[in-house]
Coordinates of C-alpha atoms in Angstrom, one line a residue:
X9 CA -69.2 -55.3 -92.0
X10 CA -68.2 -58.5 -93.9
X11 CA -68.8 -58.6 -97.6
X12 CA -71.6 -60.9 -98.8
X13 CA -70.5 -64.2 -100.2
X14 CA -70.5 -64.4 -104.0
X15 CA -73.3 -66.1 -105.7
X16 CA -72.0 -69.2 -107.5
X17 CA -72.2 -69.0 -111.3
X18 CA -73.6 -71.7 -113.6
X19 CA -70.9 -74.3 -113.5
X20 CA -70.9 -77.9 -114.7
X21 CA -73.0 -79.0 -111.8
X22 CA -75.7 -76.5 -112.6
X23 CA -75.7 -77.7 -116.2
X24 CA -76.1 -81.4 -115.3
X25 CA -78.7 -80.8 -112.6
X26 CA -81.6 -80.4 -115.1
X27 CA -80.5 -83.4 -117.1
X28 CA -80.5 -85.5 -113.9
X29 CA -83.9 -84.1 -113.0
X30 CA -85.2 -85.3 -116.4
X31 CA -83.8 -88.7 -115.8
X32 CA -85.5 -88.8 -112.4
X33 CA -88.8 -87.8 -113.9
X34 CA -88.6 -90.5 -116.5
X35 CA -87.8 -93.1 -113.8
X36 CA -90.9 -91.9 -111.8
X37 CA -93.1 -92.1 -114.9
X38 CA -91.8 -95.6 -115.5
X39 CA -92.5 -96.7 -112.0
X40 CA -96.0 -95.1 -112.0
X41 CA -96.8 -96.8 -115.3
X42 CA -95.8 -100.2 -114.0
X43 CA -97.7 -99.9 -110.7
X44 CA -100.8 -98.0 -111.8
X45 CA -103.0 -101.2 -111.7
X46 CA -102.8 -104.8 -110.7
X47 CA -103.0 -106.1 -114.2
X48 CA -100.2 -103.8 -115.4
X49 CA -98.1 -105.0 -112.5
X50 CA -98.7 -108.6 -113.4
X51 CA -97.8 -108.0 -117.0
X52 CA -94.7 -106.2 -115.9
X53 CA -93.6 -109.1 -113.7
X54 CA -94.2 -111.6 -116.5
X55 CA -92.3 -109.5 -119.0
X56 CA -89.4 -109.0 -116.5
X57 CA -89.2 -112.7 -115.9
X58 CA -89.0 -113.4 -119.6
X59 CA -86.3 -110.7 -120.2
X60 CA -84.3 -111.9 -117.1
X61 CA -84.3 -115.4 -118.6
X62 CA -82.9 -114.0 -121.9
X63 CA -80.4 -111.9 -120.0
X64 CA -79.2 -114.9 -118.0
X65 CA -78.8 -117.0 -121.2
X66 CA -76.7 -114.2 -122.8
X67 CA -74.5 -113.7 -119.8
X68 CA -73.8 -117.4 -119.4
X69 CA -73.0 -117.6 -123.1
X70 CA -70.6 -114.6 -122.9
X71 CA -68.8 -116.0 -119.9
X72 CA -68.4 -119.4 -121.5
X73 CA -67.1 -117.7 -124.7
X74 CA -64.2 -116.4 -122.7
X75 CA -62.5 -119.8 -122.7
X76 CA -62.5 -120.0 -126.5
X77 CA -59.8 -118.9 -129.0
X78 CA -59.4 -115.2 -129.4
X79 CA -60.3 -115.3 -133.1
X80 CA -63.7 -116.9 -132.3
X81 CA -64.3 -114.4 -129.5
X82 CA -63.6 -111.6 -131.9
X83 CA -65.9 -112.9 -134.6
X84 CA -68.8 -113.5 -132.2
X85 CA -68.5 -110.1 -130.4
X86 CA -68.1 -108.1 -133.6
X87 CA -71.2 -109.7 -135.2
X88 CA -73.3 -109.6 -132.1
X89 CA -72.2 -106.0 -131.3
X90 CA -73.0 -104.9 -134.9
X91 CA -76.5 -106.5 -134.5
X92 CA -76.9 -104.7 -131.2
X93 CA -76.1 -101.4 -132.8
X94 CA -78.6 -102.1 -135.6
X95 CA -81.3 -103.0 -133.0
X96 CA -80.8 -99.9 -131.0
X97 CA -80.8 -97.7 -134.1
X98 CA -83.6 -99.2 -136.1
X99 CA -86.0 -101.3 -133.9
X100 CA -87.6 -98.2 -132.2
X101 CA -88.3 -96.7 -135.6
X102 CA -89.5 -99.8 -137.4
X103 CA -91.7 -101.0 -134.5
X104 CA -93.2 -97.5 -133.9
X105 CA -92.1 -97.8 -130.3
X106 CA -89.7 -94.9 -130.0
X107 CA -89.4 -93.5 -126.5
X108 CA -91.4 -90.3 -126.3
X109 CA -91.2 -89.6 -122.6
X110 CA -88.5 -86.9 -123.0
X111 CA -89.8 -85.7 -126.4
X112 CA -88.2 -82.3 -127.1
X113 CA -91.5 -81.0 -128.5
X114 CA -92.9 -81.3 -124.9
X115 CA -89.9 -79.7 -123.4
X116 CA -89.8 -76.7 -125.8
X117 CA -91.6 -74.4 -123.3
X118 CA -89.2 -75.1 -120.4
X119 CA -86.0 -73.2 -119.8
X120 CA -83.7 -76.0 -120.9
X121 CA -80.8 -75.8 -123.3
X122 CA -80.3 -78.2 -126.1
X123 CA -77.3 -79.8 -124.4
X124 CA -79.4 -80.3 -121.2
X125 CA -82.1 -82.1 -123.1
X126 CA -79.6 -84.2 -124.9
X127 CA -78.0 -85.3 -121.7
X128 CA -81.4 -86.0 -120.2
X129 CA -82.3 -88.1 -123.2
X130 CA -79.0 -89.9 -123.3
X131 CA -79.0 -90.8 -119.6
X132 CA -82.8 -91.5 -119.7
X133 CA -82.2 -94.1 -122.5
X134 CA -80.5 -96.3 -119.8
X135 CA -83.6 -96.0 -117.6
X136 CA -85.8 -98.9 -118.7
X137 CA -85.7 -102.5 -119.7
X138 CA -83.6 -102.1 -122.9
X139 CA -81.0 -99.9 -121.2
X140 CA -80.5 -102.1 -118.2
X141 CA -80.3 -105.3 -120.3
X142 CA -77.8 -103.7 -122.6
X143 CA -75.5 -102.4 -119.8
X144 CA -75.5 -105.8 -118.1
X145 CA -74.8 -107.6 -121.4
X146 CA -71.9 -105.3 -122.2
X147 CA -70.4 -105.9 -118.7
X148 CA -70.7 -109.6 -119.3
X149 CA -69.1 -109.2 -122.7
X150 CA -65.9 -107.8 -121.1
X151 CA -65.6 -111.2 -119.2
X152 CA -65.1 -112.8 -122.6
X153 CA -61.6 -111.2 -122.7
X154 CA -60.6 -112.4 -119.2
X155 CA -57.8 -114.5 -120.6
X156 CA -55.9 -111.4 -121.8
X157 CA -55.3 -108.5 -119.3
X158 CA -54.7 -106.0 -122.2
X159 CA -57.9 -107.0 -123.9
X160 CA -59.9 -106.8 -120.7
X161 CA -58.6 -103.3 -120.0
X162 CA -59.4 -102.3 -123.6
X163 CA -62.9 -103.7 -123.3
X164 CA -63.6 -101.8 -120.1
X165 CA -62.3 -98.6 -121.6
X166 CA -64.4 -99.1 -124.7
X167 CA -67.6 -99.8 -122.7
X168 CA -68.6 -96.1 -122.3
X169 CA -67.7 -95.5 -126.0
X170 CA -70.0 -98.4 -127.0
X171 CA -72.9 -97.1 -124.9
X172 CA -72.4 -93.6 -126.5
X173 CA -72.5 -95.2 -129.9
X174 CA -75.8 -97.0 -129.1
X175 CA -77.6 -94.1 -127.4
X176 CA -76.4 -91.3 -129.8
X177 CA -77.3 -93.3 -132.9
X178 CA -80.7 -94.4 -131.5
X179 CA -81.7 -90.8 -130.6
X180 CA -80.4 -89.4 -133.8
X181 CA -82.2 -91.9 -136.1
X182 CA -85.4 -91.6 -134.1
X183 CA -85.3 -87.7 -134.2
X184 CA -84.7 -87.8 -138.0
X185 CA -87.4 -90.4 -138.5
X186 CA -90.0 -88.3 -136.5
X187 CA -89.1 -85.2 -138.5
X188 CA -89.4 -87.0 -141.8
X189 CA -92.6 -88.8 -140.7
X190 CA -94.4 -85.4 -140.7
X191 CA -94.0 -85.3 -144.5
X192 CA -96.6 -87.3 -146.3
X193 CA -94.5 -88.1 -149.4
X194 CA -91.5 -89.2 -147.3
X195 CA -93.8 -91.4 -145.1
X196 CA -95.1 -93.1 -148.2
X197 CA -91.6 -93.7 -149.6
X198 CA -90.6 -95.2 -146.2
X199 CA -93.6 -97.4 -146.3
X200 CA -92.8 -98.7 -149.8
X201 CA -89.2 -99.3 -148.7
X202 CA -90.4 -101.2 -145.7
X203 CA -92.7 -103.2 -147.9
X204 CA -89.8 -104.1 -150.3
X205 CA -87.7 -105.2 -147.3
X206 CA -90.5 -107.4 -146.0
X207 CA -91.0 -109.0 -149.4
X208 CA -87.3 -109.7 -149.8
X209 CA -87.0 -111.0 -146.2
X210 CA -88.2 -114.5 -147.2
X211 CA -85.8 -115.0 -150.2
X212 CA -82.9 -113.7 -148.2
X213 CA -83.6 -115.9 -145.2
X214 CA -84.2 -118.9 -147.4
X215 CA -80.9 -118.3 -149.2
X216 CA -79.0 -118.0 -146.0
X217 CA -80.5 -121.2 -144.6
X218 CA -79.8 -123.2 -147.8
X219 CA -76.1 -122.2 -147.7
X220 CA -75.7 -122.5 -144.0
X221 CA -72.4 -124.2 -144.1
X222 CA -70.9 -121.6 -146.5
X223 CA -72.3 -118.8 -144.3
X224 CA -70.6 -120.3 -141.2
X225 CA -67.3 -120.4 -143.0
X226 CA -67.6 -116.8 -144.1
X227 CA -68.5 -115.4 -140.6
X228 CA -64.9 -114.5 -139.7
X229 CA -64.5 -112.7 -143.1
X230 CA -67.8 -110.7 -142.5
X231 CA -66.6 -109.9 -139.0
X232 CA -63.4 -108.5 -140.4
X233 CA -65.2 -106.2 -142.8
X234 CA -67.6 -105.0 -140.0
X235 CA -64.7 -104.3 -137.7
X236 CA -63.7 -101.4 -140.0
X237 CA -67.2 -99.9 -140.1
X238 CA -68.7 -97.4 -137.6
X239 CA -71.1 -100.1 -136.3
X240 CA -68.5 -102.8 -135.6
X241 CA -65.2 -101.0 -135.0
X242 CA -65.5 -100.6 -131.2
X243 CA -66.2 -104.3 -130.7
X244 CA -62.9 -105.3 -132.3
X245 CA -60.6 -103.1 -130.2
X246 CA -60.1 -105.6 -127.4
X247 CA -59.1 -108.3 -130.0
X248 CA -56.5 -105.9 -131.4
X249 CA -55.2 -105.2 -127.9
X250 CA -54.9 -108.9 -127.2
X251 CA -52.9 -109.5 -130.4
X252 CA -50.7 -106.4 -129.8
X253 CA -52.0 -104.5 -132.8
X254 CA -52.1 -101.1 -131.0
X255 CA -52.2 -99.1 -134.2
X256 CA -55.4 -100.9 -135.4
X257 CA -56.9 -100.6 -132.0
X258 CA -56.3 -96.8 -132.0
X259 CA -57.7 -96.4 -135.5
X260 CA -60.9 -98.4 -134.6
X261 CA -61.4 -96.4 -131.4
X262 CA -60.8 -93.2 -133.4
X263 CA -63.4 -94.2 -136.0
X264 CA -65.9 -94.9 -133.3
X265 CA -65.3 -91.6 -131.5
X266 CA -65.7 -89.7 -134.8
X267 CA -68.9 -91.6 -135.5
X268 CA -70.3 -90.7 -132.0
X269 CA -69.3 -87.1 -132.5
X270 CA -71.1 -86.9 -135.9
X271 CA -74.2 -88.5 -134.5
X272 CA -74.3 -86.1 -131.5
X273 CA -73.9 -83.1 -133.8
X274 CA -76.7 -84.3 -136.1
X275 CA -78.8 -85.2 -133.1
X276 CA -78.1 -81.7 -131.7
X277 CA -79.2 -80.0 -135.0
X278 CA -82.5 -81.8 -135.1
X279 CA -83.0 -81.2 -131.4
X280 CA -82.3 -77.5 -131.7
X281 CA -85.0 -77.3 -134.4
X282 CA -87.5 -79.2 -132.3
X283 CA -86.9 -76.9 -129.3
X284 CA -86.9 -73.6 -131.1
X285 CA -89.7 -74.0 -133.6
X286 CA -93.4 -74.9 -133.2
X287 CA -94.6 -77.4 -135.6
X288 CA -98.0 -76.5 -137.0
X289 CA -100.2 -78.7 -139.1
X290 CA -101.8 -76.9 -142.0
X291 CA -104.8 -78.1 -143.7
X292 CA -105.6 -77.2 -147.3
X293 CA -108.5 -74.8 -147.6
X294 CA -111.4 -76.3 -149.6
X295 CA -112.4 -74.7 -152.8
X296 CA -115.5 -72.6 -152.9
X297 CA -118.6 -74.8 -153.2
X298 CA -116.7 -78.0 -152.5
X299 CA -118.7 -78.6 -149.3
X300 CA -117.8 -81.3 -146.8
X301 CA -116.6 -83.9 -149.3
X302 CA -117.7 -87.4 -148.6
X303 CA -120.0 -86.3 -145.7
X304 CA -122.2 -84.5 -148.4
X305 CA -122.7 -87.7 -150.3
X306 CA -124.0 -90.0 -147.5
X307 CA -127.5 -90.3 -146.0
X308 CA -128.3 -87.9 -143.2
X309 CA -128.0 -90.6 -140.6
X310 CA -125.6 -90.8 -137.6
X311 CA -124.1 -94.2 -138.7
X312 CA -123.6 -92.9 -142.2
X313 CA -121.7 -89.8 -141.0
X314 CA -119.5 -92.0 -138.8
X315 CA -118.8 -94.3 -141.7
X316 CA -117.8 -91.4 -144.0
X317 CA -115.5 -90.0 -141.3
X318 CA -113.8 -93.3 -140.8
X319 CA -113.4 -93.8 -144.5
X320 CA -111.5 -90.6 -144.7
X321 CA -109.2 -92.0 -141.9
X322 CA -108.6 -95.2 -143.9
X323 CA -107.5 -93.2 -146.9
X324 CA -105.6 -90.3 -145.4
X325 CA -104.4 -91.3 -142.0
X326 CA -101.0 -93.2 -142.2
X327 CA -101.9 -95.1 -139.0
X328 CA -104.7 -96.8 -140.9
X329 CA -103.2 -96.9 -144.4
X330 CA -100.2 -98.6 -143.0
X331 CA -102.3 -101.7 -142.5
X332 CA -103.3 -101.5 -146.2
X333 CA -99.6 -101.4 -147.2
X334 CA -98.9 -104.6 -145.3
X335 CA -101.6 -106.6 -147.2
X336 CA -99.6 -107.1 -150.5
X337 CA -96.5 -107.7 -148.5
X338 CA -98.2 -110.5 -146.6
X339 CA -99.4 -112.0 -149.9
X340 CA -95.9 -112.1 -151.4
X341 CA -94.3 -113.5 -148.2
X342 CA -96.9 -116.3 -147.9
X343 CA -96.7 -117.2 -151.5
X344 CA -92.9 -117.4 -151.4
X345 CA -93.0 -119.5 -148.1
X346 CA -95.6 -121.9 -149.5
X347 CA -93.6 -122.3 -152.7
X348 CA -90.3 -123.0 -150.8
X349 CA -91.8 -125.4 -148.1
X350 CA -94.4 -127.1 -150.3
X351 CA -97.2 -126.0 -147.8
X352 CA -99.6 -124.7 -150.4
X353 CA -102.5 -124.6 -148.0
X354 CA -100.9 -121.5 -146.4
X355 CA -101.4 -119.7 -149.7
X356 CA -105.1 -120.6 -149.7
X357 CA -105.5 -119.0 -146.3
X358 CA -104.8 -115.5 -147.7
X359 CA -108.5 -114.5 -147.7
X360 CA -109.2 -115.4 -144.1
X361 CA -105.8 -113.9 -143.1
X362 CA -106.6 -110.5 -144.8
X363 CA -110.1 -110.5 -143.3
X364 CA -108.9 -111.2 -139.7
X365 CA -106.1 -108.6 -139.8
X366 CA -108.3 -105.9 -141.3
X367 CA -111.1 -106.6 -138.8
X368 CA -108.6 -106.4 -136.0
X369 CA -107.5 -102.9 -137.1
X370 CA -110.7 -101.2 -135.8
X371 CA -110.2 -102.6 -132.3
X372 CA -108.2 -99.5 -131.7
X373 CA -110.6 -97.0 -133.4
X374 CA -111.4 -95.1 -130.2
X375 CA -107.7 -94.9 -129.3
X376 CA -106.9 -93.6 -132.8
X377 CA -109.7 -91.0 -132.5
X378 CA -108.1 -89.6 -129.4
X379 CA -110.1 -86.5 -128.2
X380 CA -112.0 -86.4 -131.5
X381 CA -114.3 -89.0 -130.0
X382 CA -115.8 -86.1 -128.1
X383 CA -117.6 -85.1 -131.4
X384 CA -119.7 -88.3 -131.0
X385 CA -120.4 -87.6 -127.3
X386 CA -121.4 -83.9 -127.8
X387 CA -123.7 -84.6 -130.8
X388 CA -125.4 -87.5 -129.0
X389 CA -124.4 -90.3 -131.4
X390 CA -125.7 -93.6 -130.0
X391 CA -123.2 -96.3 -129.3
X392 CA -125.0 -98.6 -131.8
X393 CA -124.7 -96.0 -134.6
X394 CA -121.0 -95.4 -133.7
X395 CA -120.2 -99.1 -133.9
X396 CA -122.2 -99.7 -137.0
X397 CA -120.6 -96.7 -138.8
X398 CA -117.1 -98.0 -138.1
X399 CA -117.9 -101.5 -139.2
X400 CA -119.4 -100.2 -142.4
X401 CA -116.3 -98.2 -143.2
X402 CA -114.2 -101.3 -142.6
X403 CA -116.3 -103.4 -144.9
X404 CA -116.0 -100.9 -147.7
X405 CA -112.2 -101.3 -147.5
X406 CA -111.9 -104.9 -146.4
X407 CA -114.3 -106.7 -148.7
X408 CA -112.4 -106.0 -151.9
X409 CA -109.0 -106.8 -150.3
X410 CA -110.4 -110.0 -148.7
X411 CA -112.0 -111.0 -152.0
X412 CA -108.6 -110.5 -153.7
X413 CA -106.8 -112.6 -151.1
X414 CA -109.5 -115.3 -151.4
X415 CA -109.5 -115.5 -155.2
X416 CA -105.7 -115.1 -155.9
X417 CA -104.7 -118.6 -154.9
X418 CA -107.4 -120.2 -157.0
X419 CA -106.5 -118.1 -160.0
X420 CA -102.8 -119.2 -159.7
X421 CA -103.1 -122.8 -158.5
X422 CA -106.7 -124.0 -159.1
X423 CA -108.5 -126.3 -156.7
X424 CA -111.8 -124.4 -157.1
X425 CA -113.6 -127.0 -155.1
X426 CA -112.2 -125.3 -151.9
X427 CA -113.7 -121.9 -152.8
X428 CA -117.1 -122.3 -151.0
X429 CA -115.5 -123.4 -147.7
X430 CA -112.8 -120.7 -147.8
X431 CA -115.4 -118.1 -148.7
X432 CA -117.3 -119.0 -145.6
X433 CA -114.2 -118.9 -143.5
X434 CA -113.3 -115.4 -144.9
X435 CA -116.8 -114.1 -144.3
X436 CA -116.7 -115.4 -140.7
X437 CA -113.3 -113.9 -140.1
X438 CA -114.3 -110.5 -141.4
X439 CA -117.7 -110.2 -139.9
X440 CA -117.0 -112.1 -136.6
X441 CA -113.7 -110.2 -136.2
X442 CA -115.5 -106.9 -136.8
X443 CA -118.0 -107.7 -134.1
X444 CA -115.3 -108.6 -131.7
X445 CA -113.3 -105.5 -132.5
X446 CA -116.5 -103.4 -132.0
X447 CA -116.7 -104.8 -128.4
X448 CA -113.0 -104.5 -127.7
X449 CA -112.7 -100.8 -128.8
X450 CA -115.6 -99.9 -126.5
X451 CA -114.2 -101.8 -123.6
X452 CA -110.4 -101.3 -123.8
X453 CA -108.1 -98.6 -125.1
X454 CA -104.3 -98.6 -125.4
X455 CA -101.7 -95.9 -126.3
X456 CA -101.2 -95.1 -130.0
X457 CA -99.7 -92.3 -132.0
X458 CA -101.9 -89.3 -131.6
X459 CA -103.6 -87.8 -134.7
X460 CA -101.3 -85.7 -136.8
X461 CA -98.2 -87.3 -135.3
X462 CA -95.7 -89.5 -137.1
X463 CA -96.6 -93.2 -137.1
X464 CA -93.0 -93.7 -135.8
X465 CA -94.0 -92.0 -132.6
X466 CA -95.7 -93.7 -129.6
X467 CA -96.5 -92.0 -126.3
X468 CA -95.3 -93.4 -122.9
X469 CA -97.6 -95.9 -121.2
X470 CA -97.4 -98.7 -123.7
X471 CA -96.6 -101.8 -121.6
X472 CA -96.3 -105.5 -121.9
X473 CA -100.0 -105.8 -120.9
X474 CA -101.0 -103.9 -124.0
X475 CA -99.2 -106.3 -126.2
X476 CA -100.7 -109.3 -124.4
X477 CA -104.2 -107.9 -124.8
X478 CA -103.7 -107.4 -128.5
X479 CA -102.4 -110.9 -128.9
X480 CA -105.5 -112.2 -127.0
X481 CA -107.8 -110.3 -129.3
X482 CA -106.1 -111.8 -132.4
X483 CA -106.4 -115.2 -130.7
X484 CA -110.1 -114.7 -130.1
X485 CA -110.6 -113.9 -133.8
X486 CA -108.9 -117.2 -134.7
X487 CA -111.2 -119.0 -132.3
X488 CA -114.2 -117.4 -133.9
X489 CA -113.1 -118.6 -137.3
X490 CA -112.8 -122.3 -136.2
X491 CA -116.5 -123.2 -136.8
X492 CA -115.9 -122.6 -140.5
X493 CA -112.2 -123.5 -140.7
X494 CA -112.7 -127.0 -139.3
X495 CA -115.1 -128.2 -142.0
X496 CA -112.7 -126.8 -144.6
X497 CA -109.8 -128.9 -143.1
X498 CA -112.1 -131.9 -143.1
X499 CA -112.8 -131.3 -146.8
X500 CA -109.1 -131.1 -147.6
X501 CA -108.4 -134.5 -145.9
X502 CA -111.6 -136.3 -147.1
X503 CA -112.3 -134.7 -150.5
X504 CA -116.0 -134.4 -149.7
X505 CA -117.3 -131.1 -151.2
X506 CA -120.3 -131.1 -148.8
X507 CA -118.0 -130.0 -146.0
X508 CA -117.1 -126.9 -147.9
X509 CA -120.7 -126.0 -148.5
X510 CA -121.3 -126.5 -144.8
X511 CA -118.4 -124.1 -144.0
X512 CA -120.0 -121.5 -146.3
X513 CA -123.4 -121.9 -144.6
X514 CA -121.7 -121.5 -141.2
X515 CA -119.9 -118.3 -142.3
X516 CA -123.0 -116.9 -143.9
X517 CA -125.1 -117.4 -140.8
X518 CA -122.7 -117.1 -137.9
X519 CA -120.8 -114.1 -139.4
X520 CA -123.6 -111.6 -139.6
X521 CA -124.9 -112.8 -136.2
X522 CA -121.6 -112.2 -134.5
X523 CA -121.2 -108.9 -136.3
X524 CA -124.6 -107.6 -135.2
X525 CA -124.1 -109.0 -131.7
X526 CA -120.8 -107.2 -131.4
X527 CA -122.3 -103.9 -132.7
X528 CA -125.2 -104.1 -130.1
X529 CA -123.0 -105.2 -127.2
X530 CA -120.2 -102.8 -128.1
X531 CA -122.8 -100.0 -128.5
X532 CA -124.2 -100.6 -125.0
X533 CA -120.7 -100.6 -123.4
X534 CA -119.9 -97.4 -125.4
X535 CA -123.0 -95.7 -124.1
X536 CA -122.1 -96.7 -120.6
X537 CA -118.4 -95.9 -120.7
X538 CA -118.3 -93.0 -123.2
X539 CA -117.0 -90.4 -120.6
X540 CA -114.4 -92.9 -119.3
X541 CA -113.2 -93.6 -122.9
X542 CA -112.8 -89.9 -123.6
X543 CA -110.8 -89.5 -120.3
X544 CA -108.6 -92.4 -121.2
X545 CA -107.7 -91.4 -124.7
X546 CA -107.2 -87.8 -123.7
X547 CA -104.2 -89.0 -121.7
X548 CA -102.5 -90.6 -124.7
X549 CA -100.0 -87.9 -125.8

């Protein structure tokens, strides 16, 4: 009787099979997301057309670059490659759009090793618009060295190393940011650092533009420095091969390989912790007799309870408080821009600007609530009370900030004759925007970071259509402000104060009407669509 055939052990193929399965799952989720509805498909097609145009421009530019001197090619590719590395590493964190499809916290219960999850995430990073665009751009970049066979061969050999640098750095930085984002103090420090960077962005950009000729002359020197850093070394290897500097090429390739290895090890350590530990959110136990906090201090009405709950969100939830951090940064940037360009009227628009941005913030209130919106459904809160409570909480926060933005330009620069008109514009922006947001949050939801998660983390499902809808909402708020803004502009050009008082009257009458109309209409839609809203937000993970 023949002996049974031996059962194959877990070889390399068995180890890579789960990773390829994860990549296939991500591709399927991507396709399902893009084709789940006609509007999502239309938004996807429009976004794809835009990105294809950008890609075509980049490819043509890189091909044309191949006919230029080697030193110019080296400078352009090192600078562009370093910028690409920075974009892959930082943009997902700063924009709160880090890919969470293959989040290790979701995969912790599956029989997957850390290496398999890493391979799945690494290969999955190339599935999607950024990954495909990057691969095509890197292939086009190799054509820039077509005049030198040695440089072309070096560029092709460095292509996988460059992709590894981009992907490993992106996943490592994102994993570290998500871990740090769970700590409140660290999150606040990061917010302050981002605020400082935003404030300094104007002066830095202005300084670069004023010395554009000197900056252009120093680009080769900057590229030479970046070529010996982890983010720029790999892009200079083909130039060294073209010039016959094989020692420098080997050193730069070795530096990049060591950087990738360090990033993978750090990424693995964070990944291991995420796969083997369960993160639990602890809440501090209230002291005896402390009661329910703010909820004990409001009238026993449904709208008051909703307002108190939303006020707690505005103070403690980083997804809301992030909007408050941006307010002083916007004031500093607008002041600096108006001082540099001489367009002082931009500084006077701070009040309406603050009001519009803060009013827009509650357009995603139901999405931010996530499954907590079931509390309103189970307790029978009417839609009108829900909308009114959220608007009241907004006004408690937004009125002082909008008043600060309104009065600051006059305190620094004068022209108090414009105050009535701008006060009416600010009032219309705040109340009209609150009414519009009350309708929008009852009619439309979009994926946001779930409660308790890091603000750097966003679930899958956020598409180009979501971005377009948000821009349309901001555009509608601007349109609502026009009845008061137009008389203010007329006053600026004619000097007639009557136009300013007319703008104040328009804001004082139209603002409350729009706000109340939005609360009533949004309340009706909320009552009609409450179960659907709960079903939609429950899918945002």
